[in-house]
Amino acid sequence: MKRLILLATVAAMSAPCAIAQTQSNTANQTQAQGQSQTAQQQMPKDVQGFVKMAVVSNMFEIQSSQLAMKQSDNEDIQQFATRMVADHTKAGNQLKEALQNVDGDVQVPTELDQKHQQMMQKLQGASGNSFDQTYRQMQVQAHEQAVQLFQYYSENGEDGPVKEFASKTLPTLKEHRQMLSEMPNA
């Protein structure tokens, strides 16, 4: 009898926790969906908007990876950074080629925006294990955003060579994202 009362008490006490956890999970899912919808609303459908975001992202990934090649002693980080410089340099060249076939004048950024400059400064101020963790975290975030940008533009952007570039580049960005997910934590 005491055992039955104890089980009933434990069940009664854990029910509010389960409800709170369910409510918390639902709130988190709703927030994530809202953030995803907001991110999509900010995604460009025009060539100029896409180019601005893609070029700045590409420059950041190259510059931060060049820094990682110099500063990191972690073999996984070194290999990833080397791959990033090669792949993103190639992507930058392919975007330039695509832009040669676009009607009109498309302004191509030549330097990082303020957000990415601040990220580079933070990375430059880090060293050792802190550098590796910061670099990896920034690359995860950058690739998640790049995949979203290229996915969205390849589906919704203006038809033409830049949209074709986005579609062709997307699998490589997804591969980079996968590499990061499989990389041991620094």
PDB file of C-alpha atoms in Angstrom:
ATOM      1  CA  MET A   1       0.000   0.000   0.000  1.00  0.00           C
ATOM      2  CA  LYS A   2       2.837   2.373   0.904  1.00  0.00           C
ATOM      3  CA  ARG A   3       4.472   1.553  -2.413  1.00  0.00           C
ATOM      4  CA  LEU A   4       1.271   2.418  -4.312  1.00  0.00           C
ATOM      5  CA  ILE A   5       0.973   5.733  -2.482  1.00  0.00           C
ATOM      6  CA  LEU A   6       4.641   6.501  -3.180  1.00  0.00           C
ATOM      7  CA  LEU A   7       4.204   5.749  -6.906  1.00  0.00           C
ATOM      8  CA  ALA A   8       1.060   7.888  -7.050  1.00  0.00           C
ATOM      9  CA  THR A   9       2.892  10.748  -5.334  1.00  0.00           C
ATOM     10  CA  VAL A  10       5.861  10.514  -7.721  1.00  0.00           C
ATOM     11  CA  ALA A  11       3.531  10.424 -10.727  1.00  0.00           C
ATOM     12  CA  ALA A  12       1.580  13.420  -9.476  1.00  0.00           C
ATOM     13  CA  MET A  13       4.768  15.380  -8.854  1.00  0.00           C
ATOM     14  CA  SER A  14       6.298  14.568 -12.244  1.00  0.00           C
ATOM     15  CA  ALA A  15       3.193  15.422 -14.292  1.00  0.00           C
ATOM     16  CA  PRO A  16       3.690  19.220 -13.994  1.00  0.00           C
ATOM     17  CA  CYS A  17       7.338  18.736 -15.012  1.00  0.00           C
ATOM     18  CA  ALA A  18       6.301  16.755 -18.077  1.00  0.00           C
ATOM     19  CA  ILE A  19       3.700  19.374 -18.992  1.00  0.00           C
ATOM     20  CA  ALA A  20       6.229  22.173 -18.490  1.00  0.00           C
ATOM     21  CA  GLN A  21       8.767  20.294 -20.625  1.00  0.00           C
ATOM     22  CA  THR A  22       6.186  19.788 -23.380  1.00  0.00           C
ATOM     23  CA  GLN A  23       5.241  23.461 -23.236  1.00  0.00           C
ATOM     24  CA  SER A  24       8.930  24.429 -23.332  1.00  0.00           C
ATOM     25  CA  ASN A  25       9.562  22.172 -26.346  1.00  0.00           C
ATOM     26  CA  THR A  26       6.511  23.603 -28.132  1.00  0.00           C
ATOM     27  CA  ALA A  27       7.679  27.157 -27.380  1.00  0.00           C
ATOM     28  CA  ASN A  28      11.177  26.345 -28.657  1.00  0.00           C
ATOM     29  CA  GLN A  29       9.765  24.838 -31.860  1.00  0.00           C
ATOM     30  CA  THR A  30       7.513  27.856 -32.388  1.00  0.00           C
ATOM     31  CA  GLN A  31      10.452  30.213 -31.815  1.00  0.00           C
ATOM     32  CA  ALA A  32      12.662  28.252 -34.237  1.00  0.00           C
ATOM     33  CA  GLN A  33       9.902  28.312 -36.882  1.00  0.00           C
ATOM     34  CA  GLY A  34       9.492  32.048 -36.376  1.00  0.00           C
ATOM     35  CA  GLN A  35      13.233  32.592 -36.751  1.00  0.00           C
ATOM     36  CA  SER A  36      13.253  30.450 -39.889  1.00  0.00           C
ATOM     37  CA  GLN A  37      10.374  32.436 -41.389  1.00  0.00           C
ATOM     38  CA  THR A  38      12.103  35.720 -40.473  1.00  0.00           C
ATOM     39  CA  ALA A  39      15.328  34.471 -42.051  1.00  0.00           C
ATOM     40  CA  GLN A  40      13.464  33.563 -45.235  1.00  0.00           C
ATOM     41  CA  GLN A  41      11.822  36.976 -45.338  1.00  0.00           C
ATOM     42  CA  GLN A  42      15.306  38.523 -45.221  1.00  0.00           C
ATOM     43  CA  MET A  43      16.577  36.312 -48.038  1.00  0.00           C
ATOM     44  CA  PRO A  44      17.057  38.130 -51.317  1.00  0.00           C
ATOM     45  CA  LYS A  45      15.323  37.135 -54.520  1.00  0.00           C
ATOM     46  CA  ASP A  46      17.269  39.659 -56.610  1.00  0.00           C
ATOM     47  CA  VAL A  47      20.783  39.217 -57.985  1.00  0.00           C
ATOM     48  CA  GLN A  48      22.194  42.271 -56.184  1.00  0.00           C
ATOM     49  CA  GLY A  49      20.958  41.177 -52.769  1.00  0.00           C
ATOM     50  CA  PHE A  50      22.172  37.621 -53.222  1.00  0.00           C
ATOM     51  CA  VAL A  51      25.591  38.703 -54.502  1.00  0.00           C
ATOM     52  CA  LYS A  52      26.112  41.063 -51.578  1.00  0.00           C
ATOM     53  CA  MET A  53      25.349  38.371 -49.004  1.00  0.00           C
ATOM     54  CA  ALA A  54      27.161  35.571 -50.825  1.00  0.00           C
ATOM     55  CA  VAL A  55      30.352  37.548 -51.478  1.00  0.00           C
ATOM     56  CA  VAL A  56      30.654  38.815 -47.899  1.00  0.00           C
ATOM     57  CA  SER A  57      30.051  35.312 -46.562  1.00  0.00           C
ATOM     58  CA  ASN A  58      32.593  33.866 -48.971  1.00  0.00           C
ATOM     59  CA  MET A  59      35.222  36.482 -48.049  1.00  0.00           C
ATOM     60  CA  PHE A  60      34.703  35.783 -44.347  1.00  0.00           C
ATOM     61  CA  GLU A  61      35.071  32.045 -44.792  1.00  0.00           C
ATOM     62  CA  ILE A  62      38.293  32.511 -46.777  1.00  0.00           C
ATOM     63  CA  GLN A  63      39.822  35.100 -44.438  1.00  0.00           C
ATOM     64  CA  SER A  64      38.911  33.259 -41.249  1.00  0.00           C
ATOM     65  CA  SER A  65      40.209  29.996 -42.719  1.00  0.00           C
ATOM     66  CA  GLN A  66      43.488  31.606 -43.770  1.00  0.00           C
ATOM     67  CA  LEU A  67      43.855  32.791 -40.191  1.00  0.00           C
ATOM     68  CA  ALA A  68      43.071  29.280 -38.924  1.00  0.00           C
ATOM     69  CA  MET A  69      45.769  27.844 -41.182  1.00  0.00           C
ATOM     70  CA  LYS A  70      48.283  30.139 -39.460  1.00  0.00           C
ATOM     71  CA  GLN A  71      47.044  30.036 -35.865  1.00  0.00           C
ATOM     72  CA  SER A  72      45.642  26.584 -35.202  1.00  0.00           C
ATOM     73  CA  ASP A  73      47.699  23.566 -34.202  1.00  0.00           C
ATOM     74  CA  ASN A  74      44.656  21.295 -34.434  1.00  0.00           C
ATOM     75  CA  GLU A  75      45.016  18.932 -37.407  1.00  0.00           C
ATOM     76  CA  ASP A  76      41.248  18.728 -38.026  1.00  0.00           C
ATOM     77  CA  ILE A  77      40.954  22.525 -38.031  1.00  0.00           C
ATOM     78  CA  GLN A  78      43.971  22.822 -40.332  1.00  0.00           C
ATOM     79  CA  GLN A  79      42.552  20.352 -42.856  1.00  0.00           C
ATOM     80  CA  PHE A  80      39.127  21.952 -42.790  1.00  0.00           C
ATOM     81  CA  ALA A  81      40.567  25.470 -43.150  1.00  0.00           C
ATOM     82  CA  THR A  82      42.704  24.401 -46.113  1.00  0.00           C
ATOM     83  CA  ARG A  83      39.653  22.912 -47.795  1.00  0.00           C
ATOM     84  CA  MET A  84      37.630  26.082 -47.088  1.00  0.00           C
ATOM     85  CA  VAL A  85      40.214  28.351 -48.703  1.00  0.00           C
ATOM     86  CA  ALA A  86      40.361  26.155 -51.815  1.00  0.00           C
ATOM     87  CA  ASP A  87      36.603  25.615 -52.188  1.00  0.00           C
ATOM     88  CA  HIS A  88      35.564  29.182 -51.399  1.00  0.00           C
ATOM     89  CA  THR A  89      38.225  30.679 -53.666  1.00  0.00           C
ATOM     90  CA  LYS A  90      36.888  28.457 -56.446  1.00  0.00           C
ATOM     91  CA  ALA A  91      33.296  29.510 -55.641  1.00  0.00           C
ATOM     92  CA  GLY A  92      34.301  33.177 -55.723  1.00  0.00           C
ATOM     93  CA  ASN A  93      35.807  32.712 -59.182  1.00  0.00           C
ATOM     94  CA  GLN A  94      32.719  30.874 -60.402  1.00  0.00           C
ATOM     95  CA  LEU A  95      30.482  33.690 -59.144  1.00  0.00           C
ATOM     96  CA  LYS A  96      32.636  36.231 -61.021  1.00  0.00           C
ATOM     97  CA  GLU A  97      32.162  34.176 -64.194  1.00  0.00           C
ATOM     98  CA  ALA A  98      28.403  34.027 -63.643  1.00  0.00           C
ATOM     99  CA  LEU A  99      28.263  37.789 -63.123  1.00  0.00           C
ATOM    100  CA  GLN A 100      29.906  38.363 -66.500  1.00  0.00           C
ATOM    101  CA  ASN A 101      26.742  36.943 -68.067  1.00  0.00           C
ATOM    102  CA  VAL A 102      24.304  39.102 -66.082  1.00  0.00           C
ATOM    103  CA  ASP A 103      22.564  42.042 -67.688  1.00  0.00           C
ATOM    104  CA  GLY A 104      23.011  45.265 -65.744  1.00  0.00           C
ATOM    105  CA  ASP A 105      25.480  46.464 -63.182  1.00  0.00           C
ATOM    106  CA  VAL A 106      25.837  44.342 -60.074  1.00  0.00           C
ATOM    107  CA  GLN A 107      27.858  45.877 -57.246  1.00  0.00           C
ATOM    108  CA  VAL A 108      30.239  43.325 -55.723  1.00  0.00           C
ATOM    109  CA  PRO A 109      31.437  44.005 -52.163  1.00  0.00           C
ATOM    110  CA  THR A 110      35.199  44.314 -51.790  1.00  0.00           C
ATOM    111  CA  GLU A 111      35.374  44.132 -48.002  1.00  0.00           C
ATOM    112  CA  LEU A 112      33.613  42.511 -45.089  1.00  0.00           C
ATOM    113  CA  ASP A 113      30.545  44.137 -43.580  1.00  0.00           C
ATOM    114  CA  GLN A 114      30.661  45.318 -39.960  1.00  0.00           C
ATOM    115  CA  LYS A 115      29.240  42.066 -38.555  1.00  0.00           C
ATOM    116  CA  HIS A 116      31.894  39.941 -40.250  1.00  0.00           C
ATOM    117  CA  GLN A 117      34.682  42.397 -39.394  1.00  0.00           C
ATOM    118  CA  GLN A 118      33.719  42.052 -35.725  1.00  0.00           C
ATOM    119  CA  MET A 119      33.755  38.283 -36.056  1.00  0.00           C
ATOM    120  CA  MET A 120      37.250  38.447 -37.556  1.00  0.00           C
ATOM    121  CA  GLN A 121      38.433  40.698 -34.726  1.00  0.00           C
ATOM    122  CA  LYS A 122      37.085  38.243 -32.172  1.00  0.00           C
ATOM    123  CA  LEU A 123      38.847  35.398 -33.951  1.00  0.00           C
ATOM    124  CA  GLN A 124      42.113  37.347 -34.193  1.00  0.00           C
ATOM    125  CA  GLY A 125      41.981  37.940 -30.446  1.00  0.00           C
ATOM    126  CA  ALA A 126      41.666  34.235 -29.646  1.00  0.00           C
ATOM    127  CA  SER A 127      44.456  31.686 -29.337  1.00  0.00           C
ATOM    128  CA  GLY A 128      44.986  28.021 -28.628  1.00  0.00           C
ATOM    129  CA  ASN A 129      41.920  25.928 -27.864  1.00  0.00           C
ATOM    130  CA  SER A 130      39.795  29.073 -27.604  1.00  0.00           C
ATOM    131  CA  PHE A 131      40.730  29.963 -31.177  1.00  0.00           C
ATOM    132  CA  ASP A 132      39.817  26.487 -32.437  1.00  0.00           C
ATOM    133  CA  GLN A 133      36.450  26.521 -30.675  1.00  0.00           C
ATOM    134  CA  THR A 134      35.639  30.035 -31.853  1.00  0.00           C
ATOM    135  CA  TYR A 135      36.662  29.264 -35.442  1.00  0.00           C
ATOM    136  CA  ARG A 136      34.623  26.055 -35.525  1.00  0.00           C
ATOM    137  CA  GLN A 137      31.576  27.769 -34.008  1.00  0.00           C
ATOM    138  CA  MET A 138      31.797  30.628 -36.517  1.00  0.00           C
ATOM    139  CA  GLN A 139      32.151  28.208 -39.417  1.00  0.00           C
ATOM    140  CA  VAL A 140      29.119  26.225 -38.270  1.00  0.00           C
ATOM    141  CA  GLN A 141      27.072  29.424 -38.108  1.00  0.00           C
ATOM    142  CA  ALA A 142      28.440  30.754 -41.413  1.00  0.00           C
ATOM    143  CA  HIS A 143      27.735  27.507 -43.253  1.00  0.00           C
ATOM    144  CA  GLU A 144      24.249  27.196 -41.821  1.00  0.00           C
ATOM    145  CA  GLN A 145      23.481  30.693 -43.068  1.00  0.00           C
ATOM    146  CA  ALA A 146      25.165  30.070 -46.425  1.00  0.00           C
ATOM    147  CA  VAL A 147      23.183  26.875 -46.990  1.00  0.00           C
ATOM    148  CA  GLN A 148      19.964  28.740 -46.215  1.00  0.00           C
ATOM    149  CA  LEU A 149      20.908  31.609 -48.537  1.00  0.00           C
ATOM    150  CA  PHE A 150      21.938  29.403 -51.459  1.00  0.00           C
ATOM    151  CA  GLN A 151      18.990  27.034 -50.983  1.00  0.00           C
ATOM    152  CA  TYR A 152      16.538  29.914 -50.934  1.00  0.00           C
ATOM    153  CA  TYR A 153      18.073  31.694 -53.918  1.00  0.00           C
ATOM    154  CA  SER A 154      18.360  28.513 -55.985  1.00  0.00           C
ATOM    155  CA  GLU A 155      14.614  27.979 -55.444  1.00  0.00           C
ATOM    156  CA  ASN A 156      13.307  31.569 -55.462  1.00  0.00           C
ATOM    157  CA  GLY A 157      15.922  33.807 -57.057  1.00  0.00           C
ATOM    158  CA  GLU A 158      15.919  35.502 -60.429  1.00  0.00           C
ATOM    159  CA  ASP A 159      16.466  33.012 -63.240  1.00  0.00           C
ATOM    160  CA  GLY A 160      19.866  33.231 -64.870  1.00  0.00           C
ATOM    161  CA  PRO A 161      23.549  32.440 -64.374  1.00  0.00           C
ATOM    162  CA  VAL A 162      23.657  33.541 -60.716  1.00  0.00           C
ATOM    163  CA  LYS A 163      20.772  31.248 -59.825  1.00  0.00           C
ATOM    164  CA  GLU A 164      22.556  28.425 -61.665  1.00  0.00           C
ATOM    165  CA  PHE A 165      25.715  29.235 -59.677  1.00  0.00           C
ATOM    166  CA  ALA A 166      23.738  29.048 -56.421  1.00  0.00           C
ATOM    167  CA  SER A 167      22.278  25.670 -57.379  1.00  0.00           C
ATOM    168  CA  LYS A 168      25.677  24.248 -58.358  1.00  0.00           C
ATOM    169  CA  THR A 169      27.413  25.577 -55.229  1.00  0.00           C
ATOM    170  CA  LEU A 170      24.783  24.440 -52.719  1.00  0.00           C
ATOM    171  CA  PRO A 171      25.939  20.777 -52.523  1.00  0.00           C
ATOM    172  CA  THR A 172      29.480  21.883 -51.646  1.00  0.00           C
ATOM    173  CA  LEU A 173      28.179  24.123 -48.861  1.00  0.00           C
ATOM    174  CA  LYS A 174      26.100  21.244 -47.520  1.00  0.00           C
ATOM    175  CA  GLU A 175      29.204  19.055 -47.621  1.00  0.00           C
ATOM    176  CA  HIS A 176      31.119  21.673 -45.613  1.00  0.00           C
ATOM    177  CA  ARG A 177      28.304  21.764 -43.071  1.00  0.00           C
ATOM    178  CA  GLN A 178      28.431  17.977 -42.816  1.00  0.00           C
ATOM    179  CA  MET A 179      32.216  18.048 -42.339  1.00  0.00           C
ATOM    180  CA  LEU A 180      31.768  20.453 -39.449  1.00  0.00           C
ATOM    181  CA  SER A 181      29.148  18.261 -37.798  1.00  0.00           C
ATOM    182  CA  GLU A 182      31.525  15.288 -37.973  1.00  0.00           C
ATOM    183  CA  MET A 183      34.579  17.220 -36.765  1.00  0.00           C
ATOM    184  CA  PRO A 184      35.547  16.410 -33.182  1.00  0.00           C
ATOM    185  CA  ASN A 185      35.081  19.366 -30.850  1.00  0.00           C
ATOM    186  CA  ALA A 186      38.312  21.306 -30.461  1.00  0.00           C
TER     187      ALA A 186
END
